[in-house]
Short mmCIF file of C-alpha atoms in Angstrom, two decimals:
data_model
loop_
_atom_site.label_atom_id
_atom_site.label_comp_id
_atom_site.label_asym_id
_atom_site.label_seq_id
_atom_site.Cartn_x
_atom_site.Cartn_y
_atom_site.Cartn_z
CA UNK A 1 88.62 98.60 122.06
CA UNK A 2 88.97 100.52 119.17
CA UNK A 3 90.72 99.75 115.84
CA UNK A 4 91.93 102.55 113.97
CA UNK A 5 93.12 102.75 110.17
CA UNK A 6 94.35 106.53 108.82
CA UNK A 7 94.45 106.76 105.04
CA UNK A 8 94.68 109.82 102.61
CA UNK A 9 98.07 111.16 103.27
CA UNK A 10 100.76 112.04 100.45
CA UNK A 11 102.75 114.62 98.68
CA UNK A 12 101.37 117.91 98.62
CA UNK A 13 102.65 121.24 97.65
CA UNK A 14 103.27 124.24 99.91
CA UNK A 15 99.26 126.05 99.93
CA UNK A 16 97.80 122.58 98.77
CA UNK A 17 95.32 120.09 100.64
CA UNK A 18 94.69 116.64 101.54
CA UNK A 19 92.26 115.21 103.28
CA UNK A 20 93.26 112.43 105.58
CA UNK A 21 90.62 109.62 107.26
CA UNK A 22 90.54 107.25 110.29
CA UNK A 23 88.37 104.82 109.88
CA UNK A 24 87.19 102.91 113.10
CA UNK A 25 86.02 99.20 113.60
CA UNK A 26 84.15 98.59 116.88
CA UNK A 27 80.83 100.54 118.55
CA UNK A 28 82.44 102.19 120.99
CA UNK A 29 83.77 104.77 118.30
CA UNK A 30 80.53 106.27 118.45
CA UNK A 31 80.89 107.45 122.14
CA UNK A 32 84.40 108.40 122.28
CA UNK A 33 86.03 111.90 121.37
CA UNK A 34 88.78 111.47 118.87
CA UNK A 35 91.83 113.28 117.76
CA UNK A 36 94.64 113.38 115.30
CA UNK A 37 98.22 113.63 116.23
CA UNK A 38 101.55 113.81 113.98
CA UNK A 39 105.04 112.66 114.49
CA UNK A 40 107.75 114.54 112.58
CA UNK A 41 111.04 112.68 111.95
CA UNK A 42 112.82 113.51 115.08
CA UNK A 43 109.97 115.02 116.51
CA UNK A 44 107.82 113.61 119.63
CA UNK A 45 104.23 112.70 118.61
CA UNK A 46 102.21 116.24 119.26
CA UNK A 47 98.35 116.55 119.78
CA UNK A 48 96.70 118.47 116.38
CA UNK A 49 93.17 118.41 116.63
CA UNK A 50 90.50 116.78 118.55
CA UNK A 51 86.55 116.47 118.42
CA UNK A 52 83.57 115.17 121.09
CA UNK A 53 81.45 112.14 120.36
CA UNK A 54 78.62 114.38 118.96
CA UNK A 55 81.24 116.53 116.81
CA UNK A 56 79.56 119.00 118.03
CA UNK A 57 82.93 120.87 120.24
CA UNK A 58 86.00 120.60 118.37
CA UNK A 59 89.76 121.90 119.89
CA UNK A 60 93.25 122.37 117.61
CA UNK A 61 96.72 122.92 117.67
CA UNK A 62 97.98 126.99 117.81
CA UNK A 63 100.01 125.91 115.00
CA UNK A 64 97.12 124.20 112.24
CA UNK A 65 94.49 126.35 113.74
CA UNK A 66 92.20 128.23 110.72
CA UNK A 67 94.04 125.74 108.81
CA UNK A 68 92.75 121.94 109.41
CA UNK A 69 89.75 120.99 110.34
CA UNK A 70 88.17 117.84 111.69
CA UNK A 71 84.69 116.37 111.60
CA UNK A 72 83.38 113.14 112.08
CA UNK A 73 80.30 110.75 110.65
CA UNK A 74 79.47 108.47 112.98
CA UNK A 75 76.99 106.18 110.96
CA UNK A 76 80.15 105.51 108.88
CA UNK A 77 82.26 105.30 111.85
CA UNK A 78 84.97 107.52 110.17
CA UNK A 79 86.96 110.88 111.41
CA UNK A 80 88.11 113.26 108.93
CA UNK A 81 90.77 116.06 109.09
CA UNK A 82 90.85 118.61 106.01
CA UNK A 83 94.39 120.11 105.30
CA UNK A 84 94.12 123.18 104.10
CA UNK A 85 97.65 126.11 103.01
CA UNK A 86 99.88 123.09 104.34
CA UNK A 87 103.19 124.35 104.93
CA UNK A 88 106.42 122.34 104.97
CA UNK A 89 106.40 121.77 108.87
CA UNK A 90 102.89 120.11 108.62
CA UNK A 91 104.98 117.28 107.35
CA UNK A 92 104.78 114.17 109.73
CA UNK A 93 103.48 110.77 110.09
CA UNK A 94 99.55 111.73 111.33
CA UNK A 95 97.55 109.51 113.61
CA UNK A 96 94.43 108.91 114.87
CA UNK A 97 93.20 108.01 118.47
CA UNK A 98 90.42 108.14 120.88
CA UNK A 99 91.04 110.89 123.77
CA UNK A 100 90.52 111.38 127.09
CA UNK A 101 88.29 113.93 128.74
CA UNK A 102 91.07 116.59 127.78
CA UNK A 103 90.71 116.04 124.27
CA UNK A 104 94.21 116.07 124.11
CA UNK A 105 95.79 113.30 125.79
CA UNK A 106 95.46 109.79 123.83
CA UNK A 107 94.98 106.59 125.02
CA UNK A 108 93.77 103.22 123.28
CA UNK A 109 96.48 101.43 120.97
CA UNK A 110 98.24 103.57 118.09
CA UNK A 111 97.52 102.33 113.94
CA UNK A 112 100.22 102.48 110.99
CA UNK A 113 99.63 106.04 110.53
CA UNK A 114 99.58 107.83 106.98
CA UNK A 115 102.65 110.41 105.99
CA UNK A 116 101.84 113.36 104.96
CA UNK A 117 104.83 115.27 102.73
CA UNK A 118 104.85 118.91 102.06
CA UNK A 119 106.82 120.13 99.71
CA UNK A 120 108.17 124.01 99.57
#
């Protein structure tokens, strides 16, 4: 099973960026897809972005799309999402987590998370 730690979130402005990480313990990272997911307070979890084993086919959210973008290195078993003109509803707790063959749905046990604040 995978183990999954997200770092990099914080207080941004409205147009700003952050780039949050996942890093990944175990070998299996390497042939699973992966996503990111965010929990506003209130809010159920939602599905942002995902990407395939290879990083090669990559699928977001209506809402961050042209905005965020994920990438993986899989020598460095790490996953990546770059936050780019964050807006004040991009605020949320954001998560990583392997996916199923949907590359939406996640399964596989949740980390701490890292918050992500925008301010407006």
């Amino acid at each position: 099973q995978v183990q999954l730690v997200e770092s990099g979130g914080g207080l941004a402005q409205a147009g700003g960026s952050l780039k949050l990480s996942c890093a990944a313990s175990g070998r299996t990272f390497r042939t699973n897809a992966m996503g990111w997911f965010r929990q506003a307070p209130g809010k159920e979890r939602e599905f942002v972005a995902s990407i395939s084993w290879s990083g090669g086919t990559t699928y977001y959210a209506d809402s961050v799309k042209g905005r965020f973008t994920i990438s993986r290195d899989n020598a460095k078993n790490t996953m990546f999402l770059q936050m780019n003109s964050l807006k004040p509803e991009d605020t949320a707790v954001y998560y990583c987590n392997t996916v199923w063959s949907d590359f939406t749905k996640p399964f596989g046990s949740w980390g701490q998370g890292t918050q992500v604040t925008v301010s407006s």
